[in-house]
Amino acid sequence: MNRRRLVRSLSALPVVAVTTWGAAALWFQLAPAPALAVGGAWTLLGLAVALVLARAPGWQHERRLLLAGALALLAMLGWWQSLAPSHARACADDVARLLEASVDGERLTLRNVRAFEWRTETDYTPRWETRRYDLSRLETADLVLSYWMGPHIAHTLVSFGFSDGQRLVLSLEIRKERDETFSAAGGFFRKFEQVIVASDERDLIRTRSNVRGEQVYLYRLRATPAQLRAALLDYLARAERLRRQPEFYNTLTSNCTTILFELARRIDPALPLDYRLLASGHFAEYAYEQGALTSRLPYAVLRDRGHINARGRASDTGAHDFSQAIRVGVPGVNAAAP
């Protein structure tokens, strides 16, 4: 292959990439029938343009085909930019309401705190509550990782503990519609809005360990009261911004793990970027290496003792409540060894 032919072949690669991106965007945004029709036409045109660029010039109607491809690209980009996040959708029950927070001195009031009673993923009793917390009693925070699709991907949550026994779990999640399910690929294509859910531990954590059967790990975080307060208020400020101005969820740049990193960087701006911010299943190991976990035991020990599933299931029939049971033996927590 001569140099000119190689250059022409390489020039076709961006066209193939843009064609693939556009086809995926149409698939996730449109209903199946129009997605197949419009996506098929877009794909055929894109591949034809790529073929024209890859071959030697001289094809009949080449200029017209390239012009058609350029116009189609402009139309695609215009359509993509027209997509806007919205709160006016028929959302699923568990993300139907938006968290509202107000602070008056040391008094924190949260409206639309989720307190569902989950029996199965589809059998549950909805309950939304207004709860009040004393910020002067905020004393702990735990990092929770829930593994639902293998060892490299986990959902990350933070549970704040108060000295009066209250616990507040915060989680950034997709705001799916009633007929939608989570799709990591769809998260790249403006398929979902994002929402911050606040709940007690029987909802956001127990539903993962006891109802869905996900593998859940809990780690005690090392932080001062001032740092805990700043992290909690920053989290709630993010929830308030989302309530006022909806934003799209993005699998890569705006997800349950990146928000934790953003909050942590407010406390320590020197925190380094790391691949484990994307491979969220390894986020606890990253936190351990940055000194954010309380114990200096080996990480493997923290992970082993932080696995809560057996203790969580036992709490359904035992004397201890769920929050007490899952912390038994967790390093850094004042609980008796198992």
Coordinates of C-alpha atoms in Angstrom, one line a residue:
M1 CA 0.0 0.0 0.0
N2 CA 1.5 3.3 -1.0
R3 CA 1.6 6.3 1.3
R4 CA -1.3 8.1 -0.3
R5 CA -3.6 5.1 0.0
L6 CA -2.6 4.7 3.6
V7 CA -3.4 8.3 4.4
R8 CA -6.8 8.0 2.7
S9 CA -7.5 4.8 4.6
L10 CA -6.7 6.4 7.9
S11 CA -8.9 9.4 7.1
A12 CA -11.8 7.0 7.0
L13 CA -11.4 5.9 10.6
P14 CA -12.9 9.0 12.2
V15 CA -15.9 8.7 10.0
V16 CA -16.4 5.1 11.1
A17 CA -16.1 6.2 14.8
V18 CA -18.6 9.0 14.3
T19 CA -21.0 6.7 12.5
T20 CA -20.8 4.2 15.4
W21 CA -21.4 6.9 18.0
G22 CA -24.4 8.3 16.1
A23 CA -26.0 4.9 15.6
A24 CA -25.6 4.1 19.4
A25 CA -27.1 7.6 20.3
L26 CA -30.1 7.0 18.1
W27 CA -30.6 3.5 19.5
F28 CA -30.6 4.7 23.1
Q29 CA -32.7 7.8 22.5
L30 CA -35.4 6.6 20.0
A31 CA -38.0 3.9 20.2
P32 CA -36.9 0.6 18.5
A33 CA -38.7 1.1 15.2
P34 CA -37.5 4.7 14.4
A35 CA -34.1 3.8 15.8
L36 CA -33.7 1.0 13.4
A37 CA -35.0 3.0 10.4
V38 CA -33.0 6.3 11.1
G39 CA -30.0 4.5 12.5
G40 CA -29.9 2.2 9.5
A41 CA -29.9 5.1 7.0
W42 CA -27.3 6.9 9.1
T43 CA -25.0 3.9 9.2
L44 CA -25.3 3.1 5.5
L45 CA -24.5 6.7 4.6
G46 CA -21.6 6.8 7.1
L47 CA -20.0 3.6 5.8
A48 CA -20.4 4.9 2.2
V49 CA -18.6 8.1 3.1
A50 CA -15.8 6.1 4.8
L51 CA -15.5 3.9 1.7
V52 CA -15.2 7.0 -0.6
L53 CA -12.5 8.4 1.7
A54 CA -10.6 5.1 1.8
R55 CA -10.5 4.5 -1.9
A56 CA -8.7 6.4 -4.6
P57 CA -10.7 9.4 -6.0
G58 CA -12.7 9.1 -9.2
W59 CA -16.0 7.6 -8.0
Q60 CA -19.0 9.0 -9.8
H61 CA -21.2 11.3 -7.5
E62 CA -18.4 11.3 -4.9
R63 CA -18.8 15.0 -4.1
R64 CA -22.6 14.6 -3.6
L65 CA -22.1 11.7 -1.3
L66 CA -19.6 13.7 0.8
L67 CA -21.9 16.6 0.9
A68 CA -24.8 14.4 2.0
G69 CA -22.6 13.0 4.8
A70 CA -21.6 16.4 6.0
L71 CA -25.2 17.6 6.1
A72 CA -26.2 14.4 8.0
L73 CA -23.5 15.0 10.5
L74 CA -24.7 18.6 11.1
A75 CA -28.2 17.3 11.6
M76 CA -27.0 14.7 14.0
L77 CA -25.0 17.2 16.1
G78 CA -28.0 19.6 16.1
W79 CA -30.3 16.9 17.3
W80 CA -27.8 15.8 20.0
Q81 CA -27.4 19.3 21.3
S82 CA -31.2 19.6 21.5
L83 CA -31.4 16.8 24.1
A84 CA -32.0 18.4 27.5
P85 CA -32.4 16.8 30.9
S86 CA -35.8 17.1 32.5
H87 CA -37.6 16.4 35.8
A88 CA -40.9 16.2 33.9
R89 CA -40.8 12.4 33.2
A90 CA -42.8 9.5 34.5
C91 CA -40.0 8.3 36.9
A92 CA -39.9 4.9 38.7
D93 CA -41.2 4.9 42.2
D94 CA -37.9 4.7 44.0
V95 CA -36.6 7.9 42.3
A96 CA -39.9 9.7 41.9
R97 CA -39.1 12.4 44.4
L98 CA -36.2 14.8 44.7
L99 CA -34.3 15.4 47.9
E100 CA -34.8 18.9 49.5
A101 CA -32.4 20.1 52.2
S102 CA -32.4 23.1 54.5
V103 CA -29.9 24.1 57.2
D104 CA -30.7 26.3 60.2
G105 CA -27.6 26.6 62.4
E106 CA -27.0 23.0 63.6
R107 CA -30.4 21.8 62.5
L108 CA -30.6 19.9 59.2
T109 CA -34.0 19.2 57.7
L110 CA -34.4 16.8 54.8
R111 CA -37.6 16.3 52.9
N112 CA -38.2 13.3 50.7
V113 CA -35.9 10.9 52.5
R114 CA -36.6 7.5 51.1
A115 CA -37.6 4.8 53.6
F116 CA -39.0 2.0 51.4
E117 CA -39.6 -1.4 52.9
W118 CA -38.2 -3.8 50.2
R119 CA -39.4 -7.4 50.1
T120 CA -38.3 -8.1 46.6
E121 CA -37.1 -5.7 43.8
T122 CA -40.7 -5.4 42.6
D123 CA -42.6 -5.9 45.9
Y124 CA -42.1 -3.0 48.2
T125 CA -43.9 -0.5 50.4
P126 CA -43.1 3.1 49.3
R127 CA -42.5 5.6 52.0
W128 CA -41.1 9.1 51.8
E129 CA -40.4 11.0 55.1
T130 CA -39.2 14.3 56.4
R131 CA -36.3 13.8 58.9
R132 CA -34.2 16.1 61.0
Y133 CA -30.6 15.8 62.1
D134 CA -28.4 17.6 64.6
L135 CA -25.2 18.5 62.7
S136 CA -23.3 18.9 66.0
R137 CA -23.9 15.1 66.6
L138 CA -22.3 14.1 63.2
E139 CA -19.4 11.8 64.2
T140 CA -18.7 9.1 61.6
A141 CA -18.9 8.2 57.9
D142 CA -18.7 4.8 56.2
L143 CA -17.8 4.0 52.6
V144 CA -20.1 1.3 51.2
L145 CA -19.4 -0.6 47.9
S146 CA -22.0 -2.8 46.4
Y147 CA -20.9 -5.2 43.7
W148 CA -23.5 -6.0 41.1
M149 CA -21.7 -6.9 37.9
G150 CA -18.4 -8.5 38.7
P151 CA -15.3 -7.5 40.7
H152 CA -14.4 -4.3 38.8
I153 CA -17.7 -2.4 39.0
A154 CA -19.4 -1.4 42.2
H155 CA -22.0 1.1 43.3
T156 CA -20.5 3.5 45.9
L157 CA -22.5 5.1 48.8
V158 CA -21.6 7.0 51.9
S159 CA -23.4 6.5 55.3
F160 CA -23.1 9.3 57.8
G161 CA -23.6 8.4 61.5
F162 CA -24.8 10.7 64.3
S163 CA -24.2 10.2 68.0
D164 CA -28.0 9.9 68.6
G165 CA -28.1 6.7 66.5
Q166 CA -29.4 8.2 63.3
R167 CA -27.8 7.3 60.0
L168 CA -28.1 9.0 56.7
V169 CA -27.1 7.3 53.5
L170 CA -26.5 9.3 50.3
S171 CA -26.2 7.8 46.9
L172 CA -26.0 9.3 43.4
E173 CA -28.1 7.2 41.0
I174 CA -29.8 7.3 37.7
R175 CA -33.3 8.8 37.6
K176 CA -34.9 6.1 35.5
E177 CA -38.4 6.1 34.0
R178 CA -40.9 3.5 34.9
D179 CA -40.1 1.3 31.9
E180 CA -36.3 1.7 32.1
T181 CA -33.5 -0.4 33.5
F182 CA -29.9 0.7 34.1
S183 CA -27.6 0.5 31.2
A184 CA -23.9 1.4 31.6
A185 CA -23.7 2.0 27.8
G186 CA -26.9 4.1 27.8
G187 CA -25.2 6.3 30.5
F188 CA -22.8 7.5 27.7
F189 CA -25.7 8.7 25.5
R190 CA -27.8 10.9 27.7
K191 CA -30.3 8.1 28.5
F192 CA -30.8 9.0 32.1
E193 CA -30.9 12.0 34.4
Q194 CA -29.0 11.8 37.7
V195 CA -30.5 12.1 41.2
I196 CA -29.1 12.0 44.8
V197 CA -31.1 9.7 47.0
A198 CA -31.1 10.0 50.8
S199 CA -32.3 7.2 52.9
D200 CA -31.8 5.1 56.0
E201 CA -29.6 2.0 55.8
R202 CA -32.5 -0.4 55.7
D203 CA -33.4 1.0 52.4
L204 CA -30.3 1.9 50.3
I205 CA -28.0 -0.8 51.8
R206 CA -30.2 -3.6 53.0
T207 CA -32.0 -3.8 49.6
R208 CA -28.7 -4.5 48.0
S209 CA -27.3 -7.0 50.5
N210 CA -30.5 -8.8 51.6
V211 CA -32.9 -8.4 48.7
R212 CA -30.9 -8.2 45.5
G213 CA -28.1 -10.4 46.7
E214 CA -25.3 -8.0 45.7
Q215 CA -22.0 -8.3 47.6
V216 CA -21.7 -5.4 49.9
Y217 CA -18.6 -4.1 51.8
L218 CA -18.4 -1.4 54.4
Y219 CA -15.3 0.6 55.5
R220 CA -15.0 3.2 58.2
L221 CA -13.6 6.4 56.9
R222 CA -11.0 8.5 58.7
A223 CA -12.1 12.1 58.9
T224 CA -12.4 15.0 61.4
P225 CA -15.9 16.3 62.4
A226 CA -15.2 19.4 60.3
Q227 CA -14.4 17.3 57.2
L228 CA -17.5 15.2 57.8
R229 CA -19.7 18.2 58.0
A230 CA -18.1 19.8 54.9
A231 CA -18.6 16.5 52.9
L232 CA -22.2 16.1 54.0
L233 CA -23.1 19.7 53.2
D234 CA -21.4 19.6 49.8
Y235 CA -23.3 16.4 49.0
L236 CA -26.6 18.1 49.9
A237 CA -25.6 21.2 47.9
R238 CA -25.1 19.0 44.9
A239 CA -28.6 17.5 45.5
E240 CA -30.1 20.9 45.7
R241 CA -28.4 22.0 42.4
L242 CA -29.8 18.8 40.8
R243 CA -33.3 19.6 42.1
R244 CA -33.2 23.1 40.6
Q245 CA -31.4 22.2 37.4
P246 CA -31.5 18.6 36.1
E247 CA -28.3 17.0 34.7
F248 CA -27.6 13.9 32.7
Y249 CA -26.0 11.0 34.3
N250 CA -22.7 10.0 32.6
T251 CA -21.1 6.6 33.1
L252 CA -17.7 8.1 32.7
T253 CA -17.7 11.6 34.1
S254 CA -20.7 12.0 36.4
N255 CA -21.4 8.9 38.4
C256 CA -21.6 7.5 42.0
T257 CA -17.8 7.3 42.3
T258 CA -16.7 10.6 40.6
I259 CA -19.0 12.6 43.0
L260 CA -17.1 11.1 46.0
F261 CA -13.8 12.0 44.4
E262 CA -15.0 15.6 43.8
L263 CA -16.1 15.9 47.4
A264 CA -12.8 14.4 48.7
R265 CA -10.8 16.8 46.6
R266 CA -12.5 19.7 48.4
I267 CA -10.9 18.4 51.5
D268 CA -7.5 17.4 49.9
P269 CA -7.0 19.1 46.5
A270 CA -3.8 17.0 46.0
L271 CA -5.7 13.7 45.6
P272 CA -4.4 12.1 42.4
L273 CA -6.5 10.9 39.5
D274 CA -6.5 7.1 39.3
Y275 CA -7.9 4.4 37.0
R276 CA -9.9 3.1 40.0
L277 CA -12.2 6.1 39.7
L278 CA -13.5 4.4 36.6
A279 CA -13.0 0.8 37.8
S280 CA -15.2 1.6 40.9
G281 CA -14.9 -1.9 42.3
H282 CA -11.4 -1.0 43.3
F283 CA -12.3 2.4 44.8
A284 CA -11.9 1.3 48.4
E285 CA -8.4 0.2 47.7
Y286 CA -7.7 3.6 46.3
A287 CA -9.1 5.2 49.4
Y288 CA -7.0 2.9 51.5
E289 CA -3.8 3.9 49.7
Q290 CA -4.7 7.6 50.3
G291 CA -5.0 7.0 54.0
A292 CA -8.8 7.6 54.0
L293 CA -9.7 4.4 55.9
T294 CA -9.3 4.3 59.6
S295 CA -7.3 1.1 60.2
R296 CA -3.7 0.4 59.1
L297 CA -4.5 -3.3 58.9
P298 CA -3.7 -4.8 55.4
Y299 CA -6.4 -3.9 52.9
A300 CA -7.3 -7.6 52.4
V301 CA -8.2 -7.8 56.1
L302 CA -10.4 -4.6 55.9
R303 CA -12.1 -6.1 52.9
D304 CA -12.7 -9.5 54.5
R305 CA -14.1 -8.0 57.7
G306 CA -16.1 -5.4 55.9
H307 CA -18.2 -7.9 54.0
I308 CA -21.6 -7.5 55.5
N309 CA -23.9 -9.9 53.6
A310 CA -24.0 -12.7 56.2
R311 CA -24.5 -10.4 59.1
G312 CA -27.1 -8.4 57.2
R313 CA -29.2 -11.5 56.4
A314 CA -28.9 -12.7 60.0
S315 CA -30.3 -9.4 61.3
D316 CA -33.6 -10.1 59.6
T317 CA -34.3 -12.8 62.2
G318 CA -31.9 -11.8 65.0
A319 CA -32.0 -9.4 67.9
H320 CA -29.7 -6.7 66.5
D321 CA -31.0 -4.1 64.1
F322 CA -29.5 -4.0 60.6
S323 CA -27.1 -1.1 61.2
Q324 CA -25.7 -2.6 64.3
A325 CA -25.3 -6.1 62.8
I326 CA -23.5 -5.1 59.7
R327 CA -20.8 -3.2 61.7
V328 CA -19.9 -6.1 64.0
G329 CA -16.1 -6.7 63.6
V330 CA -15.6 -3.9 61.1
P331 CA -12.2 -2.3 61.8
G332 CA -12.5 1.2 63.2
V333 CA -16.0 0.6 64.5
N334 CA -16.6 0.2 68.2
A335 CA -18.3 -3.2 68.0
A336 CA -17.5 -6.6 69.5
A337 CA -15.5 -9.0 67.3
P338 CA -17.6 -11.8 65.8

